[in-house]
Coordinates of C-alpha atoms in Angstrom, one line a residue:
M1 CA -31.2 18.3 -22.4
I2 CA -32.8 15.8 -24.9
F3 CA -35.8 16.7 -26.7
W4 CA -38.0 13.9 -28.4
R5 CA -40.7 14.2 -30.8
H6 CA -43.5 11.6 -31.9
R7 CA -43.8 10.9 -35.3
P8 CA -46.6 8.6 -36.2
V9 CA -45.7 5.7 -38.9
L10 CA -47.5 3.0 -40.9
G11 CA -49.7 1.2 -38.4
R12 CA -49.7 1.6 -34.5
K13 CA -45.7 1.9 -34.2
L14 CA -44.4 5.1 -33.0
T15 CA -40.6 6.4 -33.6
L16 CA -38.5 8.4 -31.5
C17 CA -36.6 11.1 -33.1
L18 CA -33.7 12.7 -31.6
L19 CA -33.7 16.3 -32.0
Q20 CA -30.9 17.7 -29.9
V21 CA -28.3 16.7 -27.1
E22 CA -26.7 18.8 -25.1
I23 CA -23.5 17.6 -23.3
V24 CA -22.6 18.9 -19.5
E25 CA -19.9 18.3 -17.1
G26 CA -19.9 14.8 -15.8
C27 CA -21.6 13.1 -19.0
R28 CA -19.7 9.7 -19.6
L29 CA -19.6 8.2 -23.4
P30 CA -16.8 6.8 -25.8
V31 CA -14.2 8.8 -27.2
L32 CA -12.2 7.8 -30.0
R33 CA -8.3 8.4 -29.4
K34 CA -5.1 6.4 -30.8
N35 CA -3.4 3.5 -28.6
Q36 CA 0.2 2.8 -28.3
E37 CA 0.2 0.6 -31.5
H38 CA -1.9 3.8 -33.5
E39 CA -4.9 2.0 -33.6
D40 CA -8.3 3.5 -33.3
E41 CA -10.0 2.4 -30.0
W42 CA -13.1 3.8 -28.2
P43 CA -12.1 4.2 -24.2
L44 CA -15.1 5.4 -22.0
A45 CA -14.4 9.0 -20.7
E46 CA -15.6 11.6 -18.3
I47 CA -16.3 15.0 -19.6
L48 CA -15.1 17.5 -17.2
S49 CA -15.4 20.8 -19.0
V50 CA -16.6 22.4 -22.1
K51 CA -15.8 25.5 -23.9
E52 CA -16.4 27.2 -27.4
V53 CA -13.5 28.4 -29.4
S54 CA -14.1 30.0 -32.7
S55 CA -17.7 28.6 -32.5
R56 CA -17.0 25.2 -32.2
K57 CA -17.3 23.2 -29.1
L58 CA -14.5 21.6 -27.6
F59 CA -14.5 18.9 -25.0
Y60 CA -12.1 18.3 -22.0
V61 CA -12.0 14.6 -21.4
H62 CA -10.7 11.9 -18.7
Y63 CA -10.2 8.7 -19.9
I64 CA -11.6 6.1 -17.3
D65 CA -9.0 3.8 -15.7
F66 CA -6.6 5.6 -17.8
N67 CA -3.7 8.1 -16.2
K68 CA -4.6 11.7 -16.1
R69 CA -1.7 12.8 -18.3
L70 CA -3.6 11.4 -21.3
D71 CA -6.7 14.0 -20.7
E72 CA -7.3 16.0 -23.6
W73 CA -9.4 18.7 -25.3
V74 CA -11.6 16.9 -28.2
T75 CA -13.9 17.8 -30.7
G76 CA -17.4 16.6 -31.2
D77 CA -16.8 14.3 -33.9
R78 CA -14.9 12.1 -31.3
L79 CA -17.5 11.4 -29.2
D80 CA -19.8 8.4 -29.4
M81 CA -23.2 10.1 -28.8
K82 CA -25.2 6.7 -29.1
K83 CA -23.9 5.6 -25.8
L84 CA -24.0 8.9 -23.8
Q85 CA -24.8 8.6 -20.0
F86 CA -25.9 11.5 -18.1
P87 CA -24.5 12.2 -14.7
K88 CA -26.5 11.0 -11.8
K89 CA -28.3 12.8 -9.2
E90 CA -26.8 13.0 -5.9
A91 CA -29.2 12.0 -3.0
K92 CA -29.7 14.9 -1.0
T93 CA -29.5 14.3 3.1
P94 CA -33.1 14.5 4.2
T95 CA -33.9 16.8 7.1
K96 CA -36.1 16.7 9.9
N97 CA -37.9 19.8 10.8
G98 CA -36.7 21.5 7.8
L99 CA -33.2 21.9 9.9
P100 CA -30.5 21.0 7.9
G101 CA -27.9 18.6 8.9
S102 CA -30.7 17.0 11.5
R103 CA -31.1 12.9 11.3
P104 CA -34.3 11.8 10.0
S105 CA -36.1 9.6 12.3
S106 CA -35.7 5.7 12.0
P107 CA -38.1 3.0 13.4
E108 CA -34.7 1.5 15.4
R109 CA -34.1 5.1 16.6
E110 CA -37.9 5.3 18.0
V111 CA -37.7 1.8 19.3
R112 CA -34.5 2.8 21.1
K113 CA -35.7 5.6 22.7
S114 CA -39.1 3.7 24.0
L115 CA -36.5 1.4 25.5
D116 CA -34.2 4.1 27.0
L117 CA -37.4 5.5 28.8
N118 CA -38.9 2.1 30.1
L119 CA -35.5 1.6 31.4
Q120 CA -35.3 4.8 33.0
T121 CA -39.1 4.2 34.4
A122 CA -38.0 1.2 35.6
T123 CA -34.8 2.2 37.8
A124 CA -36.5 5.6 38.8
P125 CA -36.6 5.5 43.2
S126 CA -40.2 4.6 43.8
R127 CA -40.4 7.8 45.8
G128 CA -43.0 10.6 46.0
K129 CA -40.7 13.3 44.0
T130 CA -39.5 12.4 40.4
L131 CA -36.2 13.2 40.0
P132 CA -35.4 15.1 36.5
T133 CA -33.8 13.0 34.2
P134 CA -30.0 14.1 33.5
K135 CA -28.9 15.7 30.3
R136 CA -26.7 13.3 28.1
K137 CA -23.5 15.1 27.6
V138 CA -22.5 14.8 23.8
E139 CA -19.1 14.5 23.0
T140 CA -17.5 15.4 19.5
V141 CA -15.3 12.2 18.5
P142 CA -13.4 12.4 15.3
L143 CA -14.4 10.5 12.7
A144 CA -12.0 8.0 11.6
T145 CA -10.7 8.0 8.1
Q146 CA -12.6 5.0 6.5
V147 CA -10.0 2.3 5.0
P148 CA -11.1 0.3 1.9
P149 CA -11.2 -3.4 2.8
A150 CA -7.5 -4.7 2.4
T151 CA -6.6 -7.3 -0.4
P152 CA -6.5 -10.6 1.3
V153 CA -3.0 -12.4 1.4
P154 CA -1.8 -15.8 2.1
S155 CA -0.5 -15.8 5.7
L156 CA 3.6 -15.1 6.0
P157 CA 6.1 -15.0 8.6
S158 CA 7.3 -11.9 10.0
S159 CA 9.2 -10.1 8.0
A160 CA 12.1 -9.7 10.5
E161 CA 12.5 -13.7 9.8
A162 CA 13.3 -12.5 6.0
S163 CA 11.5 -15.3 4.8
Q164 CA 8.0 -14.1 3.7
A165 CA 6.7 -15.8 1.0
S166 CA 5.6 -13.6 -2.3
V167 CA 2.5 -12.2 -2.0
F168 CA 2.1 -12.5 -6.3
P169 CA 1.0 -16.0 -7.9
A170 CA 3.8 -18.3 -8.1
V171 CA 5.1 -19.0 -11.4
R172 CA 6.6 -22.8 -10.6
E173 CA 4.5 -23.9 -7.8
T174 CA 1.8 -23.1 -5.0
T175 CA 2.5 -23.5 -1.6
T176 CA 1.0 -23.0 1.7
F177 CA 3.0 -20.5 4.1
K178 CA 2.0 -20.8 7.7
A179 CA 2.5 -17.9 9.8
R180 CA 4.2 -18.4 13.2
E181 CA 2.2 -18.4 16.4
D182 CA 3.8 -15.7 18.0
H183 CA 3.2 -13.1 15.2
E184 CA 0.2 -11.8 13.4
P185 CA -0.6 -12.6 9.9
I186 CA 0.0 -10.0 7.4
S187 CA -3.3 -8.8 6.0
S188 CA -3.1 -6.0 3.4
L189 CA -0.3 -4.8 0.9
T190 CA 1.2 -1.5 0.4
T191 CA 1.7 0.7 -2.5
N192 CA 5.1 -0.6 -3.1
G193 CA 4.0 -4.0 -3.4
T194 CA 5.1 -4.9 0.4
A195 CA 2.9 -6.8 2.8
R196 CA 2.0 -5.0 6.2
R197 CA 0.0 -5.9 9.1
L198 CA -2.8 -3.9 9.8
I199 CA -2.5 -2.7 13.5
P200 CA -5.2 -0.8 15.3
P201 CA -3.7 2.7 16.2
Q202 CA -2.9 3.2 19.8
P203 CA -2.8 6.6 21.3
G204 CA 0.3 8.1 22.3
R205 CA 2.4 5.5 20.7
K206 CA 4.7 6.2 17.7
R207 CA 5.2 3.2 15.2
K208 CA 8.5 3.1 13.5
A209 CA 9.7 0.3 11.9
N210 CA 13.1 -1.0 13.1
C211 CA 15.4 -1.9 10.4
G212 CA 17.8 -3.3 12.7
G213 CA 15.9 -6.3 13.3
T214 CA 17.7 -9.6 13.6
D215 CA 20.6 -11.2 11.2
E216 CA 18.7 -13.3 9.1
M217 CA 21.5 -15.8 7.4
I218 CA 21.3 -16.5 3.7
K219 CA 23.3 -19.6 2.2
V220 CA 23.8 -19.9 -1.3
L221 CA 23.4 -23.5 -2.2
Q222 CA 25.7 -25.7 -4.5
Y223 CA 25.0 -24.5 -8.4
N224 CA 23.4 -26.9 -10.4
N225 CA 24.6 -24.9 -13.5
P226 CA 26.3 -21.6 -13.6
Q227 CA 23.7 -20.0 -14.3
S228 CA 21.0 -20.9 -11.3
A229 CA 21.4 -20.6 -7.8
S230 CA 19.3 -21.3 -4.5
V231 CA 19.3 -19.0 -1.5
F232 CA 18.1 -20.4 2.1
L233 CA 16.6 -18.1 4.5
P234 CA 16.1 -19.9 7.9
P235 CA 14.0 -18.3 10.4
P236 CA 15.5 -17.0 13.5
E237 CA 15.0 -18.5 16.7
D238 CA 13.7 -15.2 18.4
S239 CA 12.3 -11.7 17.3
Q240 CA 12.9 -8.8 19.1
D241 CA 9.8 -6.9 18.5
S242 CA 6.6 -7.7 16.8
S243 CA 6.9 -5.0 14.6
D244 CA 10.3 -5.2 13.5
G245 CA 11.0 -5.2 9.8
I246 CA 7.2 -4.9 9.0
P247 CA 6.9 -2.4 6.4
T248 CA 4.2 0.0 7.9
A249 CA 1.4 1.8 5.5
P250 CA 2.5 4.4 3.8
R251 CA 2.6 7.8 5.2
M252 CA -0.4 9.7 3.2
T253 CA 0.6 12.9 4.9
G254 CA 4.2 13.1 4.0
S255 CA 6.1 16.2 3.1
L256 CA 5.0 16.5 -0.3
V257 CA 2.1 14.0 -0.7
S258 CA -0.9 15.9 -2.2
D259 CA -4.0 16.0 -0.2
R260 CA -6.6 14.4 -2.5
S261 CA -9.5 15.8 -0.4
H262 CA -9.4 19.4 -1.8
D263 CA -9.1 18.3 -5.6
D264 CA -11.8 20.5 -7.7
I265 CA -12.5 20.7 -11.3
V266 CA -9.9 23.3 -11.8
T267 CA -7.0 21.1 -10.5
R268 CA -8.0 18.0 -12.2
M269 CA -7.2 20.0 -15.6
K270 CA -4.2 20.9 -17.0
N271 CA -3.9 24.8 -17.4
I272 CA -0.7 25.2 -19.5
E273 CA -0.5 24.1 -23.3
C274 CA 3.2 24.2 -23.5
I275 CA 6.3 24.9 -22.1
E276 CA 9.3 26.0 -24.0
L277 CA 12.7 25.3 -22.1
G278 CA 16.1 25.6 -23.7
R279 CA 15.8 23.8 -26.8
H280 CA 12.9 21.7 -26.1
R281 CA 9.3 22.6 -26.0
L282 CA 7.5 20.1 -23.4
K283 CA 3.5 19.3 -23.1
P284 CA 2.7 19.1 -19.5
W285 CA 0.9 16.4 -18.1
Y286 CA -1.2 17.7 -15.1
F287 CA -1.9 21.0 -13.3
S288 CA 0.5 23.6 -11.9
P289 CA -0.6 26.7 -9.8
Y290 CA 1.6 29.0 -12.2
P291 CA -0.3 32.7 -12.3
Q292 CA -3.5 32.7 -13.9
E293 CA -2.6 35.4 -16.5
L294 CA -0.3 32.9 -17.8
T295 CA -2.6 30.1 -18.4
A296 CA -4.2 31.4 -21.4
L297 CA -0.8 31.7 -23.3
P298 CA -0.2 29.2 -26.0
I299 CA 3.4 29.0 -24.8
L300 CA 5.0 29.5 -21.1
Y301 CA 8.6 30.6 -21.6
L302 CA 11.2 29.4 -19.0
C303 CA 14.7 30.4 -18.6
E304 CA 16.5 27.1 -18.5
F305 CA 19.1 28.4 -16.1
C306 CA 17.0 30.0 -13.4
L307 CA 13.8 28.7 -14.6
K308 CA 12.0 32.1 -14.3
Y309 CA 8.7 32.0 -16.2
L310 CA 8.0 34.4 -19.1
K311 CA 5.2 35.5 -21.0
S312 CA 6.7 36.0 -24.3
L313 CA 9.9 35.1 -26.4
K314 CA 10.9 39.1 -26.5
C315 CA 10.7 38.8 -22.6
L316 CA 13.0 35.9 -22.5
Q317 CA 15.6 37.5 -25.0
R318 CA 15.5 40.3 -22.6
H319 CA 15.9 38.1 -19.6
L320 CA 18.6 36.1 -21.2
T321 CA 20.8 39.3 -21.5
K322 CA 20.2 40.1 -17.4
C323 CA 20.5 36.5 -16.3
N324 CA 24.2 35.7 -15.2
L325 CA 23.3 31.8 -14.4
R326 CA 24.7 29.1 -16.9
H327 CA 24.2 26.4 -14.2
P328 CA 22.0 25.8 -11.4
P329 CA 22.6 27.7 -8.2
G330 CA 24.4 26.1 -5.3
N331 CA 27.9 23.5 -4.8
E332 CA 28.2 21.2 -7.4
I333 CA 28.9 17.8 -5.9
Y334 CA 29.6 15.2 -8.9
R335 CA 31.0 15.7 -12.1
K336 CA 31.7 12.7 -14.6
G337 CA 31.8 13.5 -18.2
T338 CA 29.1 15.9 -19.2
I339 CA 26.8 14.9 -16.0
S340 CA 26.9 16.9 -13.3
F341 CA 24.9 17.1 -9.8
F342 CA 24.2 20.3 -7.6
E343 CA 23.1 20.4 -4.2
I344 CA 20.6 23.0 -3.9
D345 CA 19.4 24.6 -0.3
G346 CA 15.7 25.1 -0.4
R347 CA 16.3 28.1 2.3
K348 CA 19.2 30.1 0.4
N349 CA 17.8 29.7 -3.0
K350 CA 14.3 30.0 -2.3
T351 CA 13.1 31.4 -5.6
Y352 CA 15.0 28.8 -7.9
S353 CA 13.7 25.9 -5.4
Q354 CA 9.8 27.3 -6.2
N355 CA 10.3 27.6 -9.7
L356 CA 12.0 24.2 -9.6
C357 CA 8.4 22.8 -7.8
L358 CA 6.2 24.9 -10.1
L359 CA 8.0 22.9 -13.3
A360 CA 8.2 19.9 -11.7
K361 CA 4.4 19.8 -10.8
C362 CA 3.5 19.8 -14.5
F363 CA 4.5 16.2 -14.7
L364 CA 3.6 14.8 -11.1
D365 CA 0.1 14.5 -10.1
H366 CA 0.7 12.9 -6.6
K367 CA 2.6 15.4 -5.0
T368 CA 1.5 18.8 -3.9
L369 CA 3.3 22.2 -4.2
Y370 CA 5.0 23.7 -0.9
Y371 CA 6.3 27.4 -1.1
D372 CA 7.9 26.7 2.0
T373 CA 10.9 25.4 0.5
D374 CA 12.9 25.8 3.5
P375 CA 13.3 21.9 4.8
F376 CA 14.4 20.9 1.8
L377 CA 17.4 20.0 -0.3
F378 CA 17.1 19.9 -4.2
Y379 CA 19.5 17.7 -6.2
V380 CA 19.5 19.0 -9.6
M381 CA 20.9 16.7 -12.6
T382 CA 22.6 18.5 -15.5
E383 CA 24.1 18.1 -18.8
Y384 CA 26.9 19.7 -19.9
D385 CA 27.4 21.6 -23.4
S386 CA 29.5 24.5 -24.7
K387 CA 26.2 26.9 -23.6
G388 CA 26.1 25.7 -20.0
F389 CA 24.5 23.2 -17.8
H390 CA 21.3 22.1 -18.9
I391 CA 18.5 20.7 -16.5
V392 CA 17.7 16.8 -16.9
G393 CA 15.9 16.1 -14.1
Y394 CA 16.1 16.6 -10.4
F395 CA 14.9 14.7 -6.9
S396 CA 14.6 16.4 -3.6
K397 CA 14.7 15.3 0.1
E398 CA 13.9 16.4 3.4
K399 CA 16.8 17.7 5.5
E400 CA 15.3 16.0 8.7
S401 CA 13.3 12.9 7.8
T402 CA 11.7 11.0 10.6
E403 CA 11.0 8.0 8.5
D404 CA 14.3 7.6 6.6
Y405 CA 13.2 9.1 3.6
N406 CA 15.9 9.9 1.1
V407 CA 13.8 11.1 -1.8
A408 CA 10.8 13.1 -1.7
C409 CA 9.9 14.1 -5.1
I410 CA 12.2 12.5 -8.3
L411 CA 11.7 13.4 -11.8
T412 CA 13.2 13.1 -15.0
L413 CA 12.2 15.6 -17.9
P414 CA 10.1 13.9 -20.6
P415 CA 12.9 14.8 -23.6
Y416 CA 15.4 12.5 -21.4
Q417 CA 13.3 9.8 -20.0
R418 CA 13.7 6.3 -21.1
R419 CA 17.6 7.1 -21.5
G420 CA 18.8 5.8 -18.2
Y421 CA 18.6 8.9 -16.5
G422 CA 15.8 7.7 -14.0
K423 CA 17.9 5.0 -12.6
L424 CA 21.0 7.6 -12.1
L425 CA 19.0 9.6 -9.9
I426 CA 17.9 6.8 -8.0
E427 CA 21.4 5.6 -7.6
F428 CA 22.9 8.8 -6.8
S429 CA 20.2 9.2 -4.1
Y430 CA 21.4 5.8 -2.5
E431 CA 25.0 6.8 -3.1
L432 CA 24.4 10.1 -0.6
S433 CA 22.7 7.7 1.8
K434 CA 25.7 5.5 1.6
V435 CA 27.9 8.6 2.7
E436 CA 25.4 9.3 5.3
G437 CA 25.8 5.9 6.7
K438 CA 22.0 5.3 6.6
T439 CA 19.6 3.2 4.6
G440 CA 16.6 5.1 2.7
T441 CA 13.6 4.8 1.0
P442 CA 11.4 7.0 -1.4
E443 CA 8.6 9.0 0.2
K444 CA 5.4 6.8 -0.7
P445 CA 3.4 6.7 -2.7
L446 CA 5.2 6.7 -6.1
S447 CA 3.7 7.1 -9.0
D448 CA 3.5 4.5 -11.6
L449 CA 6.6 5.5 -13.4
G450 CA 8.4 6.0 -10.0
L451 CA 7.3 2.8 -9.1
L452 CA 8.5 0.9 -12.0
S453 CA 11.7 3.0 -12.0
Y454 CA 12.5 2.2 -8.5
R455 CA 11.3 -1.6 -8.9
S456 CA 13.8 -1.8 -11.9
Y457 CA 16.8 -0.5 -9.6
W458 CA 16.2 -2.7 -6.7
S459 CA 16.0 -5.8 -8.6
Q460 CA 19.1 -5.1 -10.6
T461 CA 21.0 -3.9 -7.2
I462 CA 19.9 -6.7 -5.6
L463 CA 20.5 -9.5 -8.6
E464 CA 24.2 -8.1 -8.9
I465 CA 24.9 -9.2 -5.3
L466 CA 23.3 -12.4 -5.4
M467 CA 25.3 -13.4 -8.4
D468 CA 28.5 -12.1 -7.6
L469 CA 28.4 -14.3 -4.4
K470 CA 30.9 -17.3 -4.5
P471 CA 31.6 -20.3 -2.4
D472 CA 34.2 -19.9 0.4
N473 CA 36.3 -23.2 0.8
G474 CA 34.1 -25.2 -0.7
E475 CA 31.2 -24.1 1.2
R476 CA 27.9 -22.4 0.6
P477 CA 28.5 -18.2 0.5
Q478 CA 26.2 -17.0 3.3
I479 CA 24.9 -13.1 3.9
T480 CA 22.0 -11.8 5.8
I481 CA 19.0 -9.2 4.6
N482 CA 20.7 -7.0 6.9
E483 CA 24.0 -7.2 4.7
I484 CA 22.1 -6.8 1.7
S485 CA 20.6 -3.7 3.3
E486 CA 24.0 -2.1 4.3
I487 CA 25.9 -2.8 0.9
T488 CA 23.0 -1.2 -0.7
S489 CA 21.5 1.5 1.2
V490 CA 18.3 0.2 0.3
K491 CA 15.9 -0.3 3.0
K492 CA 15.3 -3.7 4.3
E493 CA 11.5 -3.5 3.9
D494 CA 12.5 -2.4 -0.2
V495 CA 14.6 -5.6 -0.2
I496 CA 12.2 -8.2 0.8
S497 CA 9.3 -6.4 -1.1
T498 CA 11.7 -6.6 -4.3
L499 CA 12.4 -10.6 -3.4
Q500 CA 8.4 -10.8 -3.6
Y501 CA 7.9 -8.9 -6.6
L502 CA 10.4 -10.9 -8.6
N503 CA 8.7 -14.2 -7.2
L504 CA 12.2 -15.9 -6.1
I505 CA 10.9 -17.3 -2.7
N506 CA 9.9 -20.6 -2.8
Y507 CA 8.9 -23.3 0.1
Y508 CA 11.3 -26.4 -0.1
K509 CA 11.5 -29.1 2.5
G510 CA 10.3 -27.0 5.3
Q511 CA 13.2 -24.2 4.6
Y512 CA 12.5 -20.9 2.5
I513 CA 14.5 -20.8 -0.6
L514 CA 15.2 -18.1 -3.3
T515 CA 15.9 -19.2 -6.7
L516 CA 17.5 -17.3 -9.2
S517 CA 16.4 -19.1 -12.4
E518 CA 17.7 -18.9 -16.0
D519 CA 15.5 -16.7 -17.5
I520 CA 15.9 -14.4 -14.4
V521 CA 19.5 -14.4 -14.8
E522 CA 19.9 -14.0 -18.5
G523 CA 17.1 -10.7 -18.2
H524 CA 19.7 -9.1 -15.7
E525 CA 22.5 -9.7 -17.7
R526 CA 20.8 -8.1 -20.7
A527 CA 19.5 -5.2 -18.7
M528 CA 23.0 -4.1 -17.2
Q529 CA 24.3 -4.3 -21.0
K530 CA 22.1 -1.6 -22.1
R531 CA 22.9 0.3 -18.6
H532 CA 25.7 2.5 -19.5
L533 CA 25.2 5.7 -17.0
R534 CA 26.3 4.7 -13.7
I535 CA 27.6 7.0 -10.9
D536 CA 31.3 6.7 -10.0
P537 CA 31.7 6.9 -6.3
K538 CA 35.1 8.5 -6.7
C539 CA 33.7 11.6 -8.5
L540 CA 31.4 12.3 -5.5
H541 CA 32.7 15.1 -3.4
F542 CA 29.9 15.3 -0.4
T543 CA 29.9 16.2 2.9
P544 CA 26.9 15.1 5.0
K545 CA 25.4 17.9 7.5
D546 CA 23.9 17.2 10.5
W547 CA 20.7 19.4 10.6
S548 CA 19.5 18.2 13.9
K549 CA 22.0 20.4 15.8
R550 CA 21.2 23.4 13.8
G551 CA 18.6 25.8 15.3
K552 CA 17.5 27.0 12.0
W553 CA 17.7 25.4 8.3

């Protein structure tokens, strides 16, 4: 609350003296923080919670337009009180006759009601007996989910033709692309940057993107110099299906996608201060549903082998004398050097899988947590030393995925980030898909860091194939989008979206051309020189299982 006091001064002027300001939840104001260059900045932040520790108030702030992992507790001296914005009162729904939920009468409704009465009078039989007006039967209709307006993009040919123009701004030239008449224009973007067509839902029909599609021929034109090449994508004569190869909207109700409609003030705030895992201390980014009594501890201790959580260092030391594990439970299916991968069945090792999900939720905001881990497989990457196999990261996947997802959740623990382990996890997931004989894609939506990692991996993998193409008998080498997908096990839609993201597609003399510029080639070569960790398929010992033939997982 703000209290004002009028104080007379010389003449007739009055000044207002600010005595006391009480900051409540929902207030917005600039908050001092350090940016990446360690410079002071004052971004706008929202107060989510207020608490008092040792007679000093602390404020939990969320920086507007920043990721939630930057949320923190701050003291009052970091708040700019001059630009304080109080929360706006929510408009209450008006009631009629004191009954909540009833709609208030409006002039349009009154006019419509009078028109209905006049129509009934005009159409009533002109006999002596007046027929009673039949009561209207009220049917409950589920409300459709409101979709925000789609981002307009230029009309493109269908992705079955593999000749979509880039939806990103062109660097070299701007070209108008015309869509074929037998295909609908693409009118929105998915979260991973691919274009998708908005088709009204039809009852009783399940849409599934067909990755088979037609074989779109790509011709590599003659090299003007050793570091540049052009690729030609002519459209096919026929298209099998209007939805063939079109990336559909990301499944927001996926196996591990969180339902944001149930977010409350509790789940928006970090509840764990610090986690000790082996020789590392981790500062969580997001909320994780650990037991309530553990959230008040300054440090939460985890066994780095079984991931059991304990409340004190003495409890951890006592546990280590009893814990026989020195590696994750499950089968070791890959080992090269100090890197190993373990396959863990969520049904056979339920406790470990649940503890792994609790730890991962501290660093994943867009995924929810399921205590029913039976439908999932977990692939844990470890680093070996004399003390045992230490967890580096993991990814999970559904045993049976109807939408060709080969990753549900993927995480590299913060101490191992920016060291190439993320791409190693992604590469391993696609190696498993190659053994299974399938193409795969990660479950959407991806986090900001996950999207960067996947885009980088897709770009390097596809550019590696295109640059290795050599002319055959003096003719231009040819390859299809489907062949790229089969070689890499990257889903066809992700191949096309990567070409769009790299802005390689141009329109030249009636043809769609992929141009590899010298900058792209040099950047790719520099990136590959830094990428030391790679998966060796010879070290993989993995036999896929047909889960559809099993009555139980």
